[in-house]
Amino acid sequence: MNEEIKIEDVNFVGGDNLKFSLLDLDSKHESQWCPGCGNYGIVMAVKNAILKLGINPKDVLIVSGIGCASKFPHYLKTYGIETIHGRALPVATGAKLANKDLHVIVVGGDGDGYGIGMGHLMHTMRRNINITYLINNNEIYALTKGQTSPTTPKGKKTASTPNGSIETPVNPMALAIGGGATFIAKSFSGDINHMSDTIARAIAHKGFSIIDIAQICVSFNPSMNFKWYKDRIYNIDDLPDYNNKNKSWGMIHALESQDDKIGIGIYYHNDDDRETYIDDLPEDEKLSLVRQDINDIDIENILDNYE
Ligand SMILES: Cc1ncc(C[n+]2csc(CCOP(=O)(O)OP(=O)(O)O)c2C)c(N)n1
Ligand code: SF4
């Protein structure tokens, strides 16, 4: 069973906390991603985060939807499940409720999370399910070859908008603050150190954590390349009044961060924001449901009601 992780104990720069190695996390599956895809860096960062936190890979479950990003579970030697487009969060919620000792990490694209899966995202945030959600946001539907997604910038020409998108994109950080997530961050697939540190903090957070990762897609969004991002990215923790405990601060800066100026960092982080969903479930109070003895449970009375 996992011990609770205390983020102060984590040595982010050295290797003192390493109990496992990168080899322990290597799935040996051949990659189906394009050379140069930002998803490679994100896999590396998740591995780094798991190692730095000293988590046993057997205690990790990675859940995804469908899309390029959703091939993620294939490339780490942890438990993993590739589910249905937009449905990763309900599956992850069920897994966490059944076994609260698992570190559940959900990974998917912006179409998966902010499009078809948006309803699930809102309810997972308000319930404060203690899982981590990574959205590999390449601002396009990549697997299906380049249609507009909910984060595609207005005016962008795509396979489905040959004259330019006429829709206003979702602002992920503002959405998450409004939705009640209790750890909200933005990172960049070209900055492995930033992602590793942010993902480790998100996993260690008690509550629902979401990281929107600006992800390079060299094949279907080639104009938004490494240099394009580097010219626009700034670190929000360099701002003189940085205060990630204050939702209003986070919201103001989330609304300022759009495609011409992209602020990476933690917008909001509060372990004491409110109870997690499982904290309010008496059945889950001591032992995970999967570890509880069900031999003495008699459901005959309940079943009788349905006769
Ligand atoms: C229910 C359902 N609707 C539509 C699809 C087709 N489909 C597969 S992946 C995808 C979108 C992929 O974009 P995104 O989620 O952003 O991930 P990416 O491929 O960019 O990583 C769509 C529409 C599907 N597989 N299932
Ligand atoms: S199409 Fe884009 S997102 Fe998909 S594997 Fe290739 S580079 Fe990555």
CSV table of C-alpha atoms and ligand atoms in Angstrom, one decimal:
chain,number,residue,atom,x,y,z
A,1,MET,CA,0.0,0.0,0.0
A,2,ASN,CA,1.3,3.5,-0.8
A,3,GLU,CA,2.5,5.9,1.9
A,4,GLU,CA,1.3,9.4,1.5
A,5,ILE,CA,3.8,11.4,-0.5
A,6,LYS,CA,5.1,14.6,1.1
A,7,ILE,CA,6.3,17.0,-1.6
A,8,GLU,CA,8.8,18.6,0.8
A,9,ASP,CA,10.6,15.2,0.9
A,10,VAL,CA,11.1,15.1,-2.8
A,11,ASN,CA,14.5,16.0,-4.1
A,12,PHE,CA,13.8,17.5,-7.6
A,13,VAL,CA,17.4,18.1,-8.6
A,14,GLY,CA,19.3,15.2,-7.2
A,15,GLY,CA,18.7,11.5,-7.3
A,16,ASP,CA,18.5,10.7,-3.6
A,17,ASN,CA,14.9,9.6,-3.8
A,18,LEU,CA,15.3,7.2,-6.7
A,19,LYS,CA,14.1,3.7,-5.8
A,20,PHE,CA,13.5,2.6,-9.4
A,21,SER,CA,15.2,3.4,-12.7
A,22,LEU,CA,14.0,4.4,-16.2
A,23,LEU,CA,14.5,0.8,-17.2
A,24,ASP,CA,11.8,-0.2,-14.7
A,25,LEU,CA,9.4,2.1,-16.6
A,26,ASP,CA,10.4,1.1,-20.1
A,27,SER,CA,7.5,-0.8,-21.8
A,28,LYS,CA,9.7,-1.7,-24.9
A,29,HIS,CA,6.7,-1.0,-27.2
A,30,GLU,CA,7.6,0.4,-30.6
A,31,SER,CA,6.4,4.0,-30.9
A,32,GLN,CA,3.6,4.9,-33.4
A,33,TRP,CA,4.3,8.6,-32.9
A,34,CYS,CA,5.9,10.7,-35.6
A,35,PRO,CA,9.6,11.6,-35.1
A,36,GLY,CA,9.7,15.1,-33.5
A,37,CYS,CA,6.2,14.7,-31.8
A,38,GLY,CA,6.0,16.5,-28.4
A,39,ASN,CA,4.4,13.4,-26.8
A,40,TYR,CA,7.9,11.8,-26.5
A,41,GLY,CA,9.0,14.6,-24.1
A,42,ILE,CA,5.8,14.2,-22.1
A,43,VAL,CA,6.3,10.4,-21.6
A,44,MET,CA,9.9,11.2,-20.4
A,45,ALA,CA,8.5,13.8,-17.9
A,46,VAL,CA,5.9,11.4,-16.5
A,47,LYS,CA,8.7,8.8,-16.0
A,48,ASN,CA,10.9,11.4,-14.3
A,49,ALA,CA,8.0,12.4,-12.0
A,50,ILE,CA,7.2,8.8,-11.0
A,51,LEU,CA,10.9,8.2,-10.3
A,52,LYS,CA,11.5,11.4,-8.4
A,53,LEU,CA,8.5,10.7,-6.2
A,54,GLY,CA,9.8,7.2,-5.5
A,55,ILE,CA,6.5,5.6,-6.6
A,56,ASN,CA,6.6,1.9,-7.4
A,57,PRO,CA,5.4,1.6,-11.1
A,58,LYS,CA,3.0,-1.2,-10.0
A,59,ASP,CA,1.1,1.4,-8.0
A,60,VAL,CA,0.5,3.6,-11.1
A,61,LEU,CA,-2.5,3.4,-13.5
A,62,ILE,CA,-2.5,5.4,-16.7
A,63,VAL,CA,-5.9,5.9,-18.3
A,64,SER,CA,-6.4,7.5,-21.8
A,65,GLY,CA,-9.1,8.1,-24.3
A,66,ILE,CA,-8.5,7.8,-28.1
A,67,GLY,CA,-6.1,10.0,-30.1
A,68,CYS,CA,-2.4,10.3,-30.7
A,69,ALA,CA,-1.9,11.4,-27.1
A,70,SER,CA,-4.0,8.5,-25.9
A,71,LYS,CA,-1.5,6.0,-27.1
A,72,PHE,CA,0.4,7.1,-23.9
A,73,PRO,CA,-0.3,4.0,-21.7
A,74,HIS,CA,1.6,1.8,-24.3
A,75,TYR,CA,4.9,3.5,-23.6
A,76,LEU,CA,5.2,3.2,-19.8
A,77,LYS,CA,5.5,-0.1,-17.9
A,78,THR,CA,2.8,0.7,-15.4
A,79,TYR,CA,-0.8,-0.5,-15.4
A,80,GLY,CA,-2.6,1.2,-18.3
A,81,ILE,CA,-5.9,1.3,-20.3
A,82,GLU,CA,-6.8,3.0,-23.5
A,83,THR,CA,-10.5,3.6,-23.3
A,84,ILE,CA,-13.0,5.4,-25.6
A,85,HIS,CA,-12.7,8.9,-27.1
A,86,GLY,CA,-13.6,11.4,-24.3
A,87,ARG,CA,-14.4,8.8,-21.7
A,88,ALA,CA,-11.1,8.4,-19.8
A,89,LEU,CA,-12.1,10.4,-16.8
A,90,PRO,CA,-15.1,8.3,-15.8
A,91,VAL,CA,-13.0,5.1,-16.1
A,92,ALA,CA,-10.2,6.7,-14.1
A,93,THR,CA,-12.8,7.8,-11.4
A,94,GLY,CA,-14.1,4.3,-11.1
A,95,ALA,CA,-10.5,2.9,-10.8
A,96,LYS,CA,-9.6,5.4,-8.1
A,97,LEU,CA,-12.9,4.8,-6.1
A,98,ALA,CA,-12.2,1.0,-6.2
A,99,ASN,CA,-8.5,1.3,-5.3
A,100,LYS,CA,-7.6,4.6,-3.7
A,101,ASP,CA,-4.0,3.4,-3.2
A,102,LEU,CA,-3.4,3.7,-7.0
A,103,HIS,CA,-1.8,6.8,-8.4
A,104,VAL,CA,-4.2,7.4,-11.3
A,105,ILE,CA,-2.9,9.5,-14.2
A,106,VAL,CA,-5.2,10.4,-17.1
A,107,VAL,CA,-3.7,11.4,-20.5
A,108,GLY,CA,-5.5,12.6,-23.6
A,109,GLY,CA,-5.6,15.2,-26.3
A,110,ASP,CA,-7.4,18.6,-26.4
A,111,GLY,CA,-10.2,17.1,-28.5
A,112,ASP,CA,-10.6,14.2,-26.1
A,113,GLY,CA,-10.7,16.4,-23.0
A,114,TYR,CA,-12.2,19.8,-24.0
A,115,GLY,CA,-14.4,18.5,-26.8
A,116,ILE,CA,-16.3,15.2,-26.5
A,117,GLY,CA,-15.1,14.7,-22.9
A,118,MET,CA,-15.8,18.2,-21.6
A,119,GLY,CA,-18.9,17.1,-19.6
A,120,HIS,CA,-16.9,14.5,-17.8
A,121,LEU,CA,-14.1,17.1,-17.1
A,122,MET,CA,-16.5,19.5,-15.4
A,123,HIS,CA,-17.9,16.9,-13.1
A,124,THR,CA,-14.5,15.4,-12.2
A,125,MET,CA,-13.3,18.8,-11.3
A,126,ARG,CA,-16.3,19.7,-9.1
A,127,ARG,CA,-16.0,16.3,-7.4
A,128,ASN,CA,-12.3,16.9,-6.6
A,129,ILE,CA,-11.4,13.3,-7.5
A,130,ASN,CA,-7.8,12.7,-6.4
A,131,ILE,CA,-6.3,11.9,-9.8
A,132,THR,CA,-4.0,13.8,-12.2
A,133,TYR,CA,-5.1,14.8,-15.7
A,134,LEU,CA,-2.6,15.7,-18.4
A,135,ILE,CA,-4.0,17.3,-21.6
A,136,ASN,CA,-1.5,17.1,-24.4
A,137,ASN,CA,-2.8,20.2,-26.1
A,138,ASN,CA,-1.6,20.4,-29.8
A,139,GLU,CA,-4.6,22.6,-30.7
A,140,ILE,CA,-5.8,20.2,-33.4
A,141,TYR,CA,-7.3,16.8,-33.9
A,142,ALA,CA,-4.1,15.0,-34.9
A,143,LEU,CA,-5.1,11.3,-35.1
A,144,THR,CA,-7.9,12.1,-37.5
A,145,LYS,CA,-5.5,14.3,-39.6
A,146,GLY,CA,-5.9,17.9,-38.7
A,147,GLN,CA,-9.4,19.1,-38.0
A,148,THR,CA,-10.1,22.0,-35.7
A,149,SER,CA,-10.3,21.3,-32.0
A,150,PRO,CA,-11.8,23.3,-29.1
A,151,THR,CA,-8.4,25.0,-28.6
A,152,THR,CA,-7.7,25.8,-32.2
A,153,PRO,CA,-7.0,29.6,-32.5
A,154,LYS,CA,-9.7,31.7,-34.3
A,155,GLY,CA,-8.8,32.2,-37.9
A,156,LYS,CA,-6.6,29.1,-38.2
A,157,LYS,CA,-7.0,27.1,-41.4
A,158,THR,CA,-7.4,23.4,-40.8
A,159,ALA,CA,-8.7,20.4,-42.7
A,160,SER,CA,-12.2,21.2,-41.5
A,161,THR,CA,-11.9,25.0,-41.6
A,162,PRO,CA,-10.3,25.8,-45.0
A,163,ASN,CA,-11.3,29.5,-44.7
A,164,GLY,CA,-10.1,29.7,-41.1
A,165,SER,CA,-11.9,28.8,-37.8
A,166,ILE,CA,-14.6,31.1,-36.8
A,167,GLU,CA,-14.9,29.8,-33.2
A,168,THR,CA,-13.4,31.3,-30.0
A,169,PRO,CA,-11.1,28.7,-28.4
A,170,VAL,CA,-11.4,27.3,-24.8
A,171,ASN,CA,-9.1,28.9,-22.3
A,172,PRO,CA,-8.0,25.7,-20.3
A,173,MET,CA,-6.7,27.5,-17.2
A,174,ALA,CA,-9.7,29.8,-16.8
A,175,LEU,CA,-12.0,26.8,-17.4
A,176,ALA,CA,-10.2,24.7,-14.7
A,177,ILE,CA,-10.3,27.6,-12.1
A,178,GLY,CA,-14.1,28.1,-12.8
A,179,GLY,CA,-14.7,24.3,-12.7
A,180,GLY,CA,-13.2,23.8,-9.2
A,181,ALA,CA,-9.9,21.9,-9.9
A,182,THR,CA,-7.6,22.3,-6.9
A,183,PHE,CA,-4.2,22.1,-8.8
A,184,ILE,CA,-4.1,23.9,-12.1
A,185,ALA,CA,-1.0,24.3,-14.3
A,186,LYS,CA,0.3,24.9,-17.8
A,187,SER,CA,3.5,23.4,-19.2
A,188,PHE,CA,5.3,22.9,-22.5
A,189,SER,CA,6.3,19.6,-24.2
A,190,GLY,CA,9.7,21.2,-25.2
A,191,ASP,CA,10.7,21.8,-21.5
A,192,ILE,CA,11.2,18.4,-19.8
A,193,ASN,CA,12.4,19.8,-16.5
A,194,HIS,CA,9.4,22.1,-16.2
A,195,MET,CA,7.0,19.2,-17.0
A,196,SER,CA,8.7,16.7,-14.7
A,197,ASP,CA,8.6,19.1,-11.8
A,198,THR,CA,5.0,20.2,-12.4
A,199,ILE,CA,3.8,16.6,-13.0
A,200,ALA,CA,5.4,15.4,-9.8
A,201,ARG,CA,3.8,18.2,-7.8
A,202,ALA,CA,0.4,17.4,-9.4
A,203,ILE,CA,0.7,13.7,-8.5
A,204,ALA,CA,1.6,14.6,-4.9
A,205,HIS,CA,-1.4,17.0,-4.7
A,206,LYS,CA,-4.4,15.8,-2.7
A,207,GLY,CA,-7.3,16.5,-5.1
A,208,PHE,CA,-8.0,16.8,-8.8
A,209,SER,CA,-4.9,18.1,-10.6
A,210,ILE,CA,-4.9,19.2,-14.2
A,211,ILE,CA,-1.9,20.2,-16.4
A,212,ASP,CA,-2.6,21.6,-19.9
A,213,ILE,CA,0.6,20.9,-21.8
A,214,ALA,CA,1.3,22.9,-25.0
A,215,GLN,CA,2.3,20.0,-27.2
A,216,ILE,CA,4.1,20.2,-30.5
A,217,CYS,CA,2.5,18.3,-33.4
A,218,VAL,CA,5.0,18.4,-36.3
A,219,SER,CA,2.6,16.8,-38.8
A,220,PHE,CA,-0.8,18.5,-38.5
A,221,ASN,CA,0.2,21.8,-36.7
A,222,PRO,CA,3.7,22.4,-38.0
A,223,SER,CA,3.6,26.2,-37.7
A,224,MET,CA,3.4,26.0,-33.9
A,225,ASN,CA,6.9,24.6,-33.7
A,226,PHE,CA,9.5,24.8,-30.9
A,227,LYS,CA,10.7,28.3,-31.9
A,228,TRP,CA,7.1,29.5,-32.2
A,229,TYR,CA,6.5,28.5,-28.6
A,230,LYS,CA,9.8,29.6,-27.3
A,231,ASP,CA,9.1,33.1,-28.7
A,232,ARG,CA,5.8,33.3,-26.7
A,233,ILE,CA,6.3,31.4,-23.4
A,234,TYR,CA,7.0,33.1,-20.1
A,235,ASN,CA,7.1,31.7,-16.6
A,236,ILE,CA,4.2,32.9,-14.4
A,237,ASP,CA,6.2,32.4,-11.2
A,238,ASP,CA,8.6,35.1,-12.4
A,239,LEU,CA,5.7,37.7,-12.1
A,240,PRO,CA,6.3,40.0,-9.1
A,241,ASP,CA,2.9,39.4,-7.5
A,242,TYR,CA,2.9,35.6,-8.2
A,243,ASN,CA,0.3,33.9,-5.8
A,244,ASN,CA,-0.9,30.5,-6.8
A,245,LYS,CA,-3.0,30.2,-3.6
A,246,ASN,CA,-5.3,32.9,-4.8
A,247,LYS,CA,-8.0,31.8,-7.3
A,248,SER,CA,-8.6,35.4,-8.4
A,249,TRP,CA,-4.9,35.9,-9.2
A,250,GLY,CA,-5.0,32.7,-11.2
A,251,MET,CA,-8.1,33.7,-13.1
A,252,ILE,CA,-6.8,37.1,-14.1
A,253,HIS,CA,-3.5,35.6,-15.3
A,254,ALA,CA,-5.2,32.7,-17.0
A,255,LEU,CA,-7.3,35.2,-19.0
A,256,GLU,CA,-4.2,37.0,-20.1
A,257,SER,CA,-2.5,33.9,-21.3
A,258,GLN,CA,-3.5,33.1,-24.9
A,259,ASP,CA,-1.7,32.2,-28.1
A,260,ASP,CA,0.3,35.4,-28.4
A,261,LYS,CA,1.6,35.2,-24.8
A,262,ILE,CA,1.7,31.8,-23.1
A,263,GLY,CA,2.2,31.7,-19.3
A,264,ILE,CA,3.6,28.3,-18.0
A,265,GLY,CA,3.6,27.4,-14.3
A,266,ILE,CA,1.1,26.6,-11.5
A,267,TYR,CA,-2.0,28.9,-11.7
A,268,TYR,CA,-3.7,27.5,-8.6
A,269,HIS,CA,-2.6,24.9,-6.0
A,270,ASN,CA,-4.3,24.4,-2.7
A,271,ASP,CA,-4.3,21.0,-0.9
A,272,ASP,CA,-6.7,22.5,1.7
A,273,ASP,CA,-9.2,23.9,-0.9
A,274,ARG,CA,-11.8,21.2,0.1
A,275,GLU,CA,-12.3,17.5,0.8
A,276,THR,CA,-11.6,15.1,-2.0
A,277,TYR,CA,-14.6,12.9,-3.1
A,278,ILE,CA,-13.2,9.8,-1.3
A,279,ASP,CA,-12.8,11.7,2.0
A,280,ASP,CA,-16.6,11.9,2.1
A,281,LEU,CA,-17.2,8.2,1.4
A,282,PRO,CA,-17.4,6.3,4.7
A,283,GLU,CA,-17.0,3.0,2.9
A,284,ASP,CA,-13.6,4.1,1.7
A,285,GLU,CA,-12.4,5.5,5.0
A,286,LYS,CA,-9.9,2.9,6.1
A,287,LEU,CA,-9.2,0.4,3.4
A,288,SER,CA,-9.5,0.6,-0.3
A,289,LEU,CA,-12.7,-1.1,-1.5
A,290,VAL,CA,-10.7,-3.7,-3.4
A,291,ARG,CA,-9.0,-4.7,-0.1
A,292,GLN,CA,-12.2,-5.0,1.9
A,293,ASP,CA,-13.6,-8.3,2.9
A,294,ILE,CA,-17.0,-8.7,1.3
A,295,ASN,CA,-17.8,-12.2,2.8
A,296,ASP,CA,-20.0,-10.7,5.5
A,297,ILE,CA,-22.0,-8.4,3.3
A,298,ASP,CA,-25.5,-9.6,2.7
A,299,ILE,CA,-27.3,-7.9,-0.2
A,300,GLU,CA,-30.3,-10.2,-0.1
A,301,ASN,CA,-32.5,-7.6,1.6
A,302,ILE,CA,-31.7,-5.1,-1.1
A,303,LEU,CA,-32.4,-7.6,-3.9
A,304,ASP,CA,-35.7,-8.6,-2.3
A,305,ASN,CA,-36.9,-5.0,-3.0
A,306,TYR,CA,-36.7,-5.7,-6.7
A,307,GLU,CA,-38.7,-8.9,-6.7
B,1,LIG,C1,-16.8,8.5,-30.1
B,1,LIG,C2,-15.8,8.9,-31.1
B,1,LIG,N1,-15.9,10.0,-31.8
B,1,LIG,C3,-14.9,10.3,-32.7
B,1,LIG,C4,-13.8,9.5,-32.9
B,1,LIG,C5,-12.8,9.9,-33.9
B,1,LIG,N2,-11.6,10.5,-33.3
B,1,LIG,C6,-10.6,9.7,-32.9
B,1,LIG,S1,-9.3,10.6,-32.2
B,1,LIG,C7,-10.2,12.0,-32.5
B,1,LIG,C8,-9.7,13.4,-32.1
B,1,LIG,C9,-8.2,13.4,-31.8
B,1,LIG,O1,-7.8,14.6,-31.3
B,1,LIG,P1,-7.3,14.8,-29.8
B,1,LIG,O2,-8.2,14.2,-28.9
B,1,LIG,O3,-7.0,16.3,-29.7
B,1,LIG,O4,-6.0,14.0,-29.8
B,1,LIG,P2,-4.6,14.0,-30.7
B,1,LIG,O5,-4.8,13.0,-31.7
B,1,LIG,O6,-4.5,15.4,-31.2
B,1,LIG,O7,-3.6,13.7,-29.7
B,1,LIG,C10,-11.4,11.8,-33.0
B,1,LIG,C11,-12.4,12.8,-33.4
B,1,LIG,C12,-13.7,8.3,-32.1
B,1,LIG,N3,-12.7,7.5,-32.2
B,1,LIG,N4,-14.7,8.0,-31.2
B,2,SF4,S1,0.3,13.4,-35.8
B,2,SF4,FE1,1.1,15.0,-34.4
B,2,SF4,S2,0.4,14.4,-32.4
B,2,SF4,FE2,0.2,12.6,-33.7
B,2,SF4,S3,2.1,11.5,-33.5
B,2,SF4,FE3,2.4,12.8,-35.2
B,2,SF4,S4,3.3,14.7,-34.4
B,2,SF4,FE4,2.4,13.5,-32.7
